[in-house]
PDB file of C-alpha atoms and ligand atoms in Angstrom:
ATOM      1  CA  MET A   1     -41.304 -43.130   5.737  1.00  0.00           C
ATOM      2  CA  SER A   2     -37.048 -43.525   4.366  1.00  0.00           C
ATOM      3  CA  ARG A   3     -34.603 -45.409   6.281  1.00  0.00           C
ATOM      4  CA  ILE A   4     -33.110 -45.926   9.559  1.00  0.00           C
ATOM      5  CA  ARG A   5     -29.788 -45.496  10.387  1.00  0.00           C
ATOM      6  CA  PHE A   6     -27.725 -48.497  12.528  1.00  0.00           C
ATOM      7  CA  PRO A   7     -24.008 -49.214  12.115  1.00  0.00           C
ATOM      8  CA  GLY A   8     -23.907 -52.550  10.130  1.00  0.00           C
ATOM      9  CA  PRO A   9     -23.714 -54.931   9.987  1.00  0.00           C
ATOM     10  CA  VAL A  10     -27.335 -54.956  10.261  1.00  0.00           C
ATOM     11  CA  ALA A  11     -28.986 -58.494  10.964  1.00  0.00           C
ATOM     12  CA  PHE A  12     -32.680 -57.473  10.982  1.00  0.00           C
ATOM     13  CA  VAL A  13     -36.077 -59.958  12.009  1.00  0.00           C
ATOM     14  CA  PRO A  14     -39.732 -59.459  10.991  1.00  0.00           C
ATOM     15  CA  THR A  15     -41.585 -59.759  13.105  1.00  0.00           C
ATOM     16  CA  MET A  16     -45.884 -59.723  13.736  1.00  0.00           C
ATOM     17  CA  GLY A  17     -45.529 -59.397  17.701  1.00  0.00           C
ATOM     18  CA  ALA A  18     -46.970 -61.776  20.185  1.00  0.00           C
ATOM     19  CA  LEU A  19     -43.240 -62.476  20.471  1.00  0.00           C
ATOM     20  CA  HIS A  20     -42.142 -66.963  21.546  1.00  0.00           C
ATOM     21  CA  ALA A  21     -39.013 -68.579  22.377  1.00  0.00           C
ATOM     22  CA  GLY A  22     -39.634 -68.989  19.152  1.00  0.00           C
ATOM     23  CA  HIS A  23     -38.581 -65.197  17.332  1.00  0.00           C
ATOM     24  CA  ALA A  24     -36.809 -65.340  20.616  1.00  0.00           C
ATOM     25  CA  ALA A  25     -34.175 -67.888  19.011  1.00  0.00           C
ATOM     26  CA  LEU A  26     -34.549 -65.287  15.366  1.00  0.00           C
ATOM     27  CA  ILE A  27     -33.453 -63.535  17.574  1.00  0.00           C
ATOM     28  CA  ARG A  28     -30.355 -64.040  20.003  1.00  0.00           C
ATOM     29  CA  ARG A  29     -29.952 -65.112  16.292  1.00  0.00           C
ATOM     30  CA  ALA A  30     -29.055 -61.771  14.993  1.00  0.00           C
ATOM     31  CA  ARG A  31     -27.036 -61.023  17.520  1.00  0.00           C
ATOM     32  CA  ARG A  32     -24.543 -63.406  16.869  1.00  0.00           C
ATOM     33  CA  LEU A  33     -24.324 -62.520  13.757  1.00  0.00           C
ATOM     34  CA  ALA A  34     -24.007 -58.352  13.475  1.00  0.00           C
ATOM     35  CA  GLY A  35     -21.254 -58.774  15.856  1.00  0.00           C
ATOM     36  CA  PRO A  36     -20.643 -56.604  18.755  1.00  0.00           C
ATOM     37  CA  ASN A  37     -20.212 -53.777  16.387  1.00  0.00           C
ATOM     38  CA  GLY A  38     -23.528 -54.352  14.161  1.00  0.00           C
ATOM     39  CA  SER A  39     -27.209 -53.870  15.513  1.00  0.00           C
ATOM     40  CA  ALA A  40     -29.852 -56.917  15.822  1.00  0.00           C
ATOM     41  CA  VAL A  41     -32.702 -54.822  14.481  1.00  0.00           C
ATOM     42  CA  VAL A  42     -36.649 -56.703  15.017  1.00  0.00           C
ATOM     43  CA  SER A  43     -40.554 -54.921  13.700  1.00  0.00           C
ATOM     44  CA  ILE A  44     -43.185 -56.186  14.888  1.00  0.00           C
ATOM     45  CA  PHE A  45     -45.438 -55.021  12.480  1.00  0.00           C
ATOM     46  CA  VAL A  46     -49.573 -57.531  12.462  1.00  0.00           C
ATOM     47  CA  ASN A  47     -49.086 -56.697   8.316  1.00  0.00           C
ATOM     48  CA  PRO A  48     -52.760 -56.332   6.917  1.00  0.00           C
ATOM     49  CA  THR A  49     -52.543 -56.851   4.217  1.00  0.00           C
ATOM     50  CA  GLN A  50     -51.363 -60.243   4.956  1.00  0.00           C
ATOM     51  CA  PHE A  51     -54.776 -61.589   5.871  1.00  0.00           C
ATOM     52  CA  GLY A  52     -57.679 -62.756   3.876  1.00  0.00           C
ATOM     53  CA  PRO A  53     -61.331 -60.987   5.074  1.00  0.00           C
ATOM     54  CA  ASN A  54     -61.848 -63.600   7.341  1.00  0.00           C
ATOM     55  CA  GLU A  55     -58.944 -63.898   9.194  1.00  0.00           C
ATOM     56  CA  ASP A  56     -57.423 -62.857  12.153  1.00  0.00           C
ATOM     57  CA  PHE A  57     -56.180 -59.997  11.902  1.00  0.00           C
ATOM     58  CA  SER A  58     -58.353 -57.781  15.029  1.00  0.00           C
ATOM     59  CA  ARG A  59     -58.232 -59.893  17.349  1.00  0.00           C
ATOM     60  CA  TYR A  60     -54.073 -61.075  16.563  1.00  0.00           C
ATOM     61  CA  PRO A  61     -52.414 -61.076  19.806  1.00  0.00           C
ATOM     62  CA  ARG A  62     -51.422 -57.423  20.116  1.00  0.00           C
ATOM     63  CA  THR A  63     -48.693 -57.675  23.880  1.00  0.00           C
ATOM     64  CA  GLU A  64     -45.913 -55.153  22.897  1.00  0.00           C
ATOM     65  CA  ALA A  65     -44.968 -55.019  26.663  1.00  0.00           C
ATOM     66  CA  GLU A  66     -43.924 -58.530  26.472  1.00  0.00           C
ATOM     67  CA  ASP A  67     -42.538 -57.852  22.776  1.00  0.00           C
ATOM     68  CA  LEU A  68     -40.194 -55.977  24.192  1.00  0.00           C
ATOM     69  CA  ALA A  69     -38.668 -57.572  27.105  1.00  0.00           C
ATOM     70  CA  LEU A  70     -38.538 -60.493  25.171  1.00  0.00           C
ATOM     71  CA  CYS A  71     -36.141 -57.994  22.753  1.00  0.00           C
ATOM     72  CA  ALA A  72     -33.857 -56.756  25.223  1.00  0.00           C
ATOM     73  CA  ALA A  73     -33.327 -60.216  26.742  1.00  0.00           C
ATOM     74  CA  CYS A  74     -31.946 -61.590  23.576  1.00  0.00           C
ATOM     75  CA  GLY A  75     -29.861 -58.934  23.490  1.00  0.00           C
ATOM     76  CA  ALA A  76     -31.702 -56.012  20.507  1.00  0.00           C
ATOM     77  CA  ASP A  77     -30.573 -52.992  19.260  1.00  0.00           C
ATOM     78  CA  ALA A  78     -33.564 -51.345  17.655  1.00  0.00           C
ATOM     79  CA  VAL A  79     -36.924 -52.651  17.744  1.00  0.00           C
ATOM     80  CA  PHE A  80     -38.963 -50.956  15.136  1.00  0.00           C
ATOM     81  CA  ILE A  81     -42.748 -50.494  16.340  1.00  0.00           C
ATOM     82  CA  PRO A  82     -43.634 -48.658  13.097  1.00  0.00           C
ATOM     83  CA  THR A  83     -48.002 -47.906  12.257  1.00  0.00           C
ATOM     84  CA  ALA A  84     -49.850 -48.738   9.050  1.00  0.00           C
ATOM     85  CA  ALA A  85     -49.092 -45.414   7.837  1.00  0.00           C
ATOM     86  CA  GLN A  86     -45.908 -45.397   7.780  1.00  0.00           C
ATOM     87  CA  ILE A  87     -45.034 -48.137   6.227  1.00  0.00           C
ATOM     88  CA  TYR A  88     -47.799 -47.638   3.719  1.00  0.00           C
ATOM     89  CA  ALA A  89     -48.886 -44.336   1.283  1.00  0.00           C
ATOM     90  CA  PRO A  90     -52.385 -43.452   0.591  1.00  0.00           C
ATOM     91  CA  ASP A  91     -52.747 -44.540  -1.793  1.00  0.00           C
ATOM     92  CA  ALA A  92     -49.852 -46.712  -2.526  1.00  0.00           C
ATOM     93  CA  SER A  93     -49.620 -49.203  -5.881  1.00  0.00           C
ATOM     94  CA  VAL A  94     -46.949 -51.181  -6.002  1.00  0.00           C
ATOM     95  CA  GLN A  95     -46.931 -54.441  -4.999  1.00  0.00           C
ATOM     96  CA  VAL A  96     -44.342 -57.578  -4.784  1.00  0.00           C
ATOM     97  CA  ARG A  97     -45.833 -61.059  -5.971  1.00  0.00           C
ATOM     98  CA  GLU A  98     -43.626 -64.259  -6.071  1.00  0.00           C
ATOM     99  CA  THR A  99     -45.698 -66.644  -8.773  1.00  0.00           C
ATOM    100  CA  ALA A 100     -45.121 -70.227  -8.539  1.00  0.00           C
ATOM    101  CA  LEU A 101     -43.506 -71.172  -4.735  1.00  0.00           C
ATOM    102  CA  SER A 102     -46.610 -69.672  -3.678  1.00  0.00           C
ATOM    103  CA  SER A 103     -48.703 -71.191  -5.738  1.00  0.00           C
ATOM    104  CA  ARG A 104     -49.344 -74.255  -4.015  1.00  0.00           C
ATOM    105  CA  LEU A 105     -49.422 -75.305   0.575  1.00  0.00           C
ATOM    106  CA  CYS A 106     -51.036 -72.307   1.742  1.00  0.00           C
ATOM    107  CA  GLY A 107     -50.705 -70.133  -1.366  1.00  0.00           C
ATOM    108  CA  PRO A 108     -54.312 -71.501  -2.716  1.00  0.00           C
ATOM    109  CA  GLY A 109     -55.828 -71.235   0.739  1.00  0.00           C
ATOM    110  CA  ARG A 110     -55.429 -68.397   1.543  1.00  0.00           C
ATOM    111  CA  PRO A 111     -55.454 -65.628  -1.257  1.00  0.00           C
ATOM    112  CA  GLY A 112     -52.892 -62.316  -1.842  1.00  0.00           C
ATOM    113  CA  HIS A 113     -50.862 -64.109   2.015  1.00  0.00           C
ATOM    114  CA  PHE A 114     -47.885 -63.579   0.238  1.00  0.00           C
ATOM    115  CA  ASP A 115     -48.402 -60.733  -2.085  1.00  0.00           C
ATOM    116  CA  GLY A 116     -49.056 -59.146   1.378  1.00  0.00           C
ATOM    117  CA  VAL A 117     -45.694 -61.177   2.933  1.00  0.00           C
ATOM    118  CA  CYS A 118     -43.691 -60.556   0.074  1.00  0.00           C
ATOM    119  CA  THR A 119     -44.410 -56.911  -0.253  1.00  0.00           C
ATOM    120  CA  VAL A 120     -43.835 -55.819   4.069  1.00  0.00           C
ATOM    121  CA  VAL A 121     -41.171 -57.547   3.959  1.00  0.00           C
ATOM    122  CA  THR A 122     -39.440 -55.811   0.269  1.00  0.00           C
ATOM    123  CA  ILE A 123     -41.007 -51.862   2.291  1.00  0.00           C
ATOM    124  CA  LEU A 124     -39.067 -53.360   5.897  1.00  0.00           C
ATOM    125  CA  PHE A 125     -36.214 -53.912   3.688  1.00  0.00           C
ATOM    126  CA  GLY A 126     -36.307 -50.186   2.223  1.00  0.00           C
ATOM    127  CA  ILE A 127     -36.808 -48.925   5.215  1.00  0.00           C
ATOM    128  CA  VAL A 128     -34.248 -51.360   7.902  1.00  0.00           C
ATOM    129  CA  ARG A 129     -31.365 -52.258   4.107  1.00  0.00           C
ATOM    130  CA  PRO A 130     -30.389 -55.543   6.258  1.00  0.00           C
ATOM    131  CA  ASP A 131     -27.138 -57.261   5.691  1.00  0.00           C
ATOM    132  CA  ILE A 132     -28.853 -59.869   6.586  1.00  0.00           C
ATOM    133  CA  ALA A 133     -32.252 -61.305   7.718  1.00  0.00           C
ATOM    134  CA  VAL A 134     -33.595 -64.182   9.675  1.00  0.00           C
ATOM    135  CA  PHE A 135     -36.690 -66.332   8.829  1.00  0.00           C
ATOM    136  CA  GLY A 136     -37.850 -69.027  10.918  1.00  0.00           C
ATOM    137  CA  GLN A 137     -38.413 -72.221   9.231  1.00  0.00           C
ATOM    138  CA  LYS A 138     -41.192 -72.908  10.705  1.00  0.00           C
ATOM    139  CA  ASP A 139     -43.183 -70.883   8.401  1.00  0.00           C
ATOM    140  CA  TYR A 140     -41.098 -73.193   5.036  1.00  0.00           C
ATOM    141  CA  GLN A 141     -43.154 -71.700   2.349  1.00  0.00           C
ATOM    142  CA  GLN A 142     -42.729 -68.278   3.425  1.00  0.00           C
ATOM    143  CA  LEU A 143     -38.713 -68.938   3.777  1.00  0.00           C
ATOM    144  CA  ALA A 144     -39.093 -70.320   0.111  1.00  0.00           C
ATOM    145  CA  ILE A 145     -40.828 -67.423  -0.771  1.00  0.00           C
ATOM    146  CA  ILE A 146     -38.792 -64.636   0.503  1.00  0.00           C
ATOM    147  CA  ARG A 147     -35.354 -66.390  -0.673  1.00  0.00           C
ATOM    148  CA  ARG A 148     -36.181 -66.470  -4.060  1.00  0.00           C
ATOM    149  CA  MET A 149     -37.065 -62.983  -3.851  1.00  0.00           C
ATOM    150  CA  ALA A 150     -34.138 -61.399  -2.502  1.00  0.00           C
ATOM    151  CA  ARG A 151     -32.781 -63.312  -5.317  1.00  0.00           C
ATOM    152  CA  ASP A 152     -34.411 -62.849  -8.297  1.00  0.00           C
ATOM    153  CA  LEU A 153     -34.559 -59.249  -6.898  1.00  0.00           C
ATOM    154  CA  HIS A 154     -30.911 -58.764  -5.781  1.00  0.00           C
ATOM    155  CA  MET A 155     -31.993 -57.511  -3.477  1.00  0.00           C
ATOM    156  CA  PRO A 156     -28.179 -56.898  -1.447  1.00  0.00           C
ATOM    157  CA  VAL A 157     -29.359 -58.911   1.550  1.00  0.00           C
ATOM    158  CA  ARG A 158     -28.189 -62.528   2.613  1.00  0.00           C
ATOM    159  CA  ILE A 159     -30.811 -65.090   4.031  1.00  0.00           C
ATOM    160  CA  VAL A 160     -30.868 -66.294   7.110  1.00  0.00           C
ATOM    161  CA  GLY A 161     -33.211 -69.745   8.833  1.00  0.00           C
ATOM    162  CA  VAL A 162     -33.562 -70.439  11.986  1.00  0.00           C
ATOM    163  CA  PRO A 163     -34.679 -74.901  12.942  1.00  0.00           C
ATOM    164  CA  THR A 164     -38.703 -74.580  14.567  1.00  0.00           C
ATOM    165  CA  VAL A 165     -38.890 -73.973  18.287  1.00  0.00           C
ATOM    166  CA  ARG A 166     -41.456 -76.812  19.842  1.00  0.00           C
ATOM    167  CA  GLU A 167     -42.838 -77.042  22.826  1.00  0.00           C
ATOM    168  CA  PRO A 168     -41.329 -80.572  24.218  1.00  0.00           C
ATOM    169  CA  ASP A 169     -44.725 -82.936  23.324  1.00  0.00           C
ATOM    170  CA  GLY A 170     -43.382 -81.574  19.787  1.00  0.00           C
ATOM    171  CA  LEU A 171     -45.996 -78.715  18.655  1.00  0.00           C
ATOM    172  CA  ALA A 172     -44.138 -75.724  17.364  1.00  0.00           C
ATOM    173  CA  LEU A 173     -44.636 -72.548  18.960  1.00  0.00           C
ATOM    174  CA  SER A 174     -46.649 -69.957  16.508  1.00  0.00           C
ATOM    175  CA  SER A 175     -48.417 -66.779  18.657  1.00  0.00           C
ATOM    176  CA  ARG A 176     -51.758 -68.983  17.472  1.00  0.00           C
ATOM    177  CA  ASN A 177     -51.676 -70.837  20.478  1.00  0.00           C
ATOM    178  CA  ARG A 178     -52.933 -68.516  22.481  1.00  0.00           C
ATOM    179  CA  TYR A 179     -56.065 -69.674  20.898  1.00  0.00           C
ATOM    180  CA  LEU A 180     -56.600 -72.727  21.452  1.00  0.00           C
ATOM    181  CA  SER A 181     -59.011 -74.647  24.220  1.00  0.00           C
ATOM    182  CA  PRO A 182     -57.557 -77.223  26.547  1.00  0.00           C
ATOM    183  CA  GLU A 183     -58.683 -80.013  24.257  1.00  0.00           C
ATOM    184  CA  GLU A 184     -57.540 -78.621  21.160  1.00  0.00           C
ATOM    185  CA  ARG A 185     -53.888 -78.136  23.019  1.00  0.00           C
ATOM    186  CA  SER A 186     -54.256 -81.267  23.482  1.00  0.00           C
ATOM    187  CA  GLN A 187     -54.625 -82.753  20.666  1.00  0.00           C
ATOM    188  CA  ALA A 188     -51.494 -80.079  18.772  1.00  0.00           C
ATOM    189  CA  PRO A 189     -48.812 -82.537  19.090  1.00  0.00           C
ATOM    190  CA  ALA A 190     -50.485 -85.149  16.652  1.00  0.00           C
ATOM    191  CA  ILE A 191     -49.572 -82.689  13.820  1.00  0.00           C
ATOM    192  CA  ARG A 192     -45.231 -83.497  14.651  1.00  0.00           C
ATOM    193  CA  ARG A 193     -45.851 -86.811  16.029  1.00  0.00           C
ATOM    194  CA  ALA A 194     -47.735 -87.883  11.828  1.00  0.00           C
ATOM    195  CA  LEU A 195     -45.359 -85.937  10.316  1.00  0.00           C
ATOM    196  CA  LEU A 196     -42.435 -87.576  12.275  1.00  0.00           C
ATOM    197  CA  GLU A 197     -44.729 -90.935  11.937  1.00  0.00           C
ATOM    198  CA  ALA A 198     -44.194 -90.332   8.105  1.00  0.00           C
ATOM    199  CA  SER A 199     -40.097 -89.690   7.930  1.00  0.00           C
ATOM    200  CA  ARG A 200     -40.139 -91.725   9.538  1.00  0.00           C
ATOM    201  CA  SER A 201     -42.148 -94.505   7.631  1.00  0.00           C
ATOM    202  CA  GLY A 202     -39.626 -95.801   4.661  1.00  0.00           C
ATOM    203  CA  GLU A 203     -42.427 -94.812   2.365  1.00  0.00           C
ATOM    204  CA  ARG A 204     -40.931 -92.893  -1.445  1.00  0.00           C
ATOM    205  CA  SER A 205     -44.743 -92.268  -2.374  1.00  0.00           C
ATOM    206  CA  PRO A 206     -45.702 -88.743  -1.522  1.00  0.00           C
ATOM    207  CA  SER A 207     -49.586 -89.469  -2.172  1.00  0.00           C
ATOM    208  CA  LYS A 208     -48.493 -91.665   0.250  1.00  0.00           C
ATOM    209  CA  LEU A 209     -46.635 -90.207   3.259  1.00  0.00           C
ATOM    210  CA  ALA A 210     -49.741 -87.859   2.474  1.00  0.00           C
ATOM    211  CA  ALA A 211     -51.358 -90.394   3.507  1.00  0.00           C
ATOM    212  CA  ARG A 212     -50.091 -91.456   5.860  1.00  0.00           C
ATOM    213  CA  ILE A 213     -49.883 -88.555   7.804  1.00  0.00           C
ATOM    214  CA  ARG A 214     -54.338 -87.497   6.811  1.00  0.00           C
ATOM    215  CA  ARG A 215     -54.522 -90.978   8.532  1.00  0.00           C
ATOM    216  CA  SER A 216     -51.850 -90.486  11.420  1.00  0.00           C
ATOM    217  CA  LEU A 217     -53.643 -87.221  12.766  1.00  0.00           C
ATOM    218  CA  ALA A 218     -57.658 -88.861  12.130  1.00  0.00           C
ATOM    219  CA  ALA A 219     -56.785 -89.695  15.761  1.00  0.00           C
ATOM    220  CA  ALA A 220     -57.013 -86.378  16.984  1.00  0.00           C
ATOM    221  CA  PRO A 221     -60.515 -86.133  16.374  1.00  0.00           C
ATOM    222  CA  LEU A 222     -60.830 -82.316  16.364  1.00  0.00           C
ATOM    223  CA  ALA A 223     -57.565 -82.205  13.677  1.00  0.00           C
ATOM    224  CA  ARG A 224     -59.771 -80.405  10.306  1.00  0.00           C
ATOM    225  CA  VAL A 225     -56.639 -81.386   8.085  1.00  0.00           C
ATOM    226  CA  ASP A 226     -56.437 -78.031   5.468  1.00  0.00           C
ATOM    227  CA  TYR A 227     -53.667 -79.445   3.129  1.00  0.00           C
ATOM    228  CA  ALA A 228     -50.889 -82.521   3.602  1.00  0.00           C
ATOM    229  CA  GLU A 229     -48.593 -82.382   0.313  1.00  0.00           C
ATOM    230  CA  VAL A 230     -45.383 -84.520  -0.218  1.00  0.00           C
ATOM    231  CA  LEU A 231     -42.852 -81.692  -2.628  1.00  0.00           C
ATOM    232  CA  ASP A 232     -39.150 -81.172  -3.057  1.00  0.00           C
ATOM    233  CA  ALA A 233     -38.208 -79.453  -0.069  1.00  0.00           C
ATOM    234  CA  ASP A 234     -36.057 -76.244  -2.675  1.00  0.00           C
ATOM    235  CA  ARG A 235     -37.976 -76.385  -5.768  1.00  0.00           C
ATOM    236  CA  LEU A 236     -41.718 -77.107  -4.219  1.00  0.00           C
ATOM    237  CA  THR A 237     -42.669 -79.076  -6.564  1.00  0.00           C
ATOM    238  CA  PRO A 238     -43.058 -82.575  -6.622  1.00  0.00           C
ATOM    239  CA  PRO A 239     -40.688 -85.084  -6.115  1.00  0.00           C
ATOM    240  CA  ASP A 240     -39.382 -86.090  -8.941  1.00  0.00           C
ATOM    241  CA  ARG A 241     -36.389 -88.661  -9.763  1.00  0.00           C
ATOM    242  CA  SER A 242     -33.908 -85.290  -9.259  1.00  0.00           C
ATOM    243  CA  THR A 243     -35.081 -85.151  -5.884  1.00  0.00           C
ATOM    244  CA  ARG A 244     -32.745 -85.098  -2.475  1.00  0.00           C
ATOM    245  CA  ARG A 245     -35.200 -83.429  -0.080  1.00  0.00           C
ATOM    246  CA  VAL A 246     -38.542 -83.564   0.419  1.00  0.00           C
ATOM    247  CA  VAL A 247     -40.425 -80.702   2.389  1.00  0.00           C
ATOM    248  CA  ALA A 248     -43.844 -82.464   4.480  1.00  0.00           C
ATOM    249  CA  ALA A 249     -46.360 -79.598   4.633  1.00  0.00           C
ATOM    250  CA  VAL A 250     -49.316 -79.886   7.006  1.00  0.00           C
ATOM    251  CA  ALA A 251     -51.644 -76.517   7.195  1.00  0.00           C
ATOM    252  CA  VAL A 252     -54.637 -77.866  10.028  1.00  0.00           C
ATOM    253  CA  PHE A 253     -57.672 -76.092  11.831  1.00  0.00           C
ATOM    254  CA  PHE A 254     -58.466 -77.216  15.594  1.00  0.00           C
ATOM    255  CA  GLY A 255     -60.986 -75.142  15.663  1.00  0.00           C
ATOM    256  CA  LYS A 256     -61.080 -71.274  14.127  1.00  0.00           C
ATOM    257  CA  THR A 257     -57.012 -71.702  14.848  1.00  0.00           C
ATOM    258  CA  ARG A 258     -55.411 -72.585  11.891  1.00  0.00           C
ATOM    259  CA  LEU A 259     -51.353 -74.106  12.693  1.00  0.00           C
ATOM    260  CA  ILE A 260     -48.810 -74.519  10.276  1.00  0.00           C
ATOM    261  CA  ASP A 261     -45.358 -77.067  10.523  1.00  0.00           C
ATOM    262  CA  ASN A 262     -43.455 -79.211   8.143  1.00  0.00           C
ATOM    263  CA  ILE A 263     -40.277 -81.686   8.422  1.00  0.00           C
ATOM    264  CA  VAL A 264     -37.591 -81.809   5.493  1.00  0.00           C
ATOM    265  CA  PHE A 265     -36.232 -85.375   5.328  1.00  0.00           C
ATOM    266  CA  PRO A 266     -34.352 -87.785   2.575  1.00  0.00           C
ATOM    267  CA  PHE A 267     -36.102 -88.789  -0.481  1.00  0.00           C
TER     268      PHE A 267
HETATM  269  P1  LIG B   1     -44.492 -64.151  12.701  1.00  0.00           P
HETATM  270  O1  LIG B   1     -43.889 -63.436  14.287  1.00  0.00           O
HETATM  271  O2  LIG B   1     -45.328 -65.249  12.927  1.00  0.00           O
HETATM  272  O3  LIG B   1     -44.992 -62.892  11.607  1.00  0.00           O
HETATM  273  O4  LIG B   1     -42.733 -64.819  12.385  1.00  0.00           O
HETATM  274  C1  LIG B   1     -42.060 -64.140  12.848  1.00  0.00           C
HETATM  275  C2  LIG B   1     -40.676 -64.521  12.363  1.00  0.00           C
HETATM  276  O5  LIG B   1     -40.699 -65.942  13.404  1.00  0.00           O
HETATM  277  C3  LIG B   1     -41.365 -65.824  10.964  1.00  0.00           C
HETATM  278  O6  LIG B   1     -39.779 -65.757  10.445  1.00  0.00           O
HETATM  279  C4  LIG B   1     -41.059 -67.533  11.877  1.00  0.00           C
HETATM  280  O7  LIG B   1     -40.725 -68.789  10.319  1.00  0.00           O
HETATM  281  C5  LIG B   1     -41.064 -67.498  12.683  1.00  0.00           C
HETATM  282  N1  LIG B   1     -41.220 -68.687  14.073  1.00  0.00           N
HETATM  283  C6  LIG B   1     -42.691 -68.333  14.261  1.00  0.00           C
HETATM  284  N2  LIG B   1     -42.469 -68.968  14.867  1.00  0.00           N
HETATM  285  C7  LIG B   1     -41.380 -70.197  15.334  1.00  0.00           C
HETATM  286  C8  LIG B   1     -41.093 -71.220  15.400  1.00  0.00           C
HETATM  287  N3  LIG B   1     -41.628 -71.565  16.397  1.00  0.00           N
HETATM  288  N4  LIG B   1     -39.583 -70.959  15.965  1.00  0.00           N
HETATM  289  C9  LIG B   1     -38.975 -71.084  14.869  1.00  0.00           C
HETATM  290  N5  LIG B   1     -39.356 -69.359  14.303  1.00  0.00           N
HETATM  291  C10 LIG B   1     -40.480 -69.525  14.251  1.00  0.00           C
END
């Protein structure tokens, strides 16, 4: 598939659909960034290559009619809903791989995930040719990797991050929240509480901060911590004397549902 032309500047929001108020914030931001003469473009594509063999690709929620209504309500000028065959040539043989920022946090537990993300975002950028692309800070590592990719590959696109949109009880909005049982849902705000508590504790040791987060999460008996890490917020490496801000990032299973969240604070 070749380029699709939209009146510029083009502000682009790639998504996997099952859109919620978090996506809506990104689309509204894109609409403002595009200005009156430009285009806010949303893509909806559940990208098979970023799901592992035991992940939820086939049961990932698909809600196209509602998604289109939300895009319209947020001022999207175009919604691009490609098929996998339009994105991937049958004999596609090129991948984009980031090799530093993806080595921690979600990287080890989801082999190939960020390769899938970088490759599909590169393909979507090639089709949509955005001037600006908007991503959520909820997926902190993904945002950092996309920024690095755009920088290292000299992509002519500005990457904009948008703060995480949350439920009133602090749970980060996610398309996967709908998988939670009522009991799991009632315990899930423990994630936000644990991150906030750590960020306000005054603790300076990354390992003690991570241990604190794990201890707080133990208050939710249905939570199983996949990882809890405290890293330099820019380099995603263990903090050192030059570190000014850290990110505390967690992945937590509730049953089969894996939720991620993060908080950035001065160090
Ligand atoms: P997804 O559809 O899950 O691939 O997400 C598409 C975009 O929406 C990504 O840039 C996410 O970081 C962003 N996003 C997802 N949830 C939220 C949220 N609660 N707040 C802000 N952005 C979000």
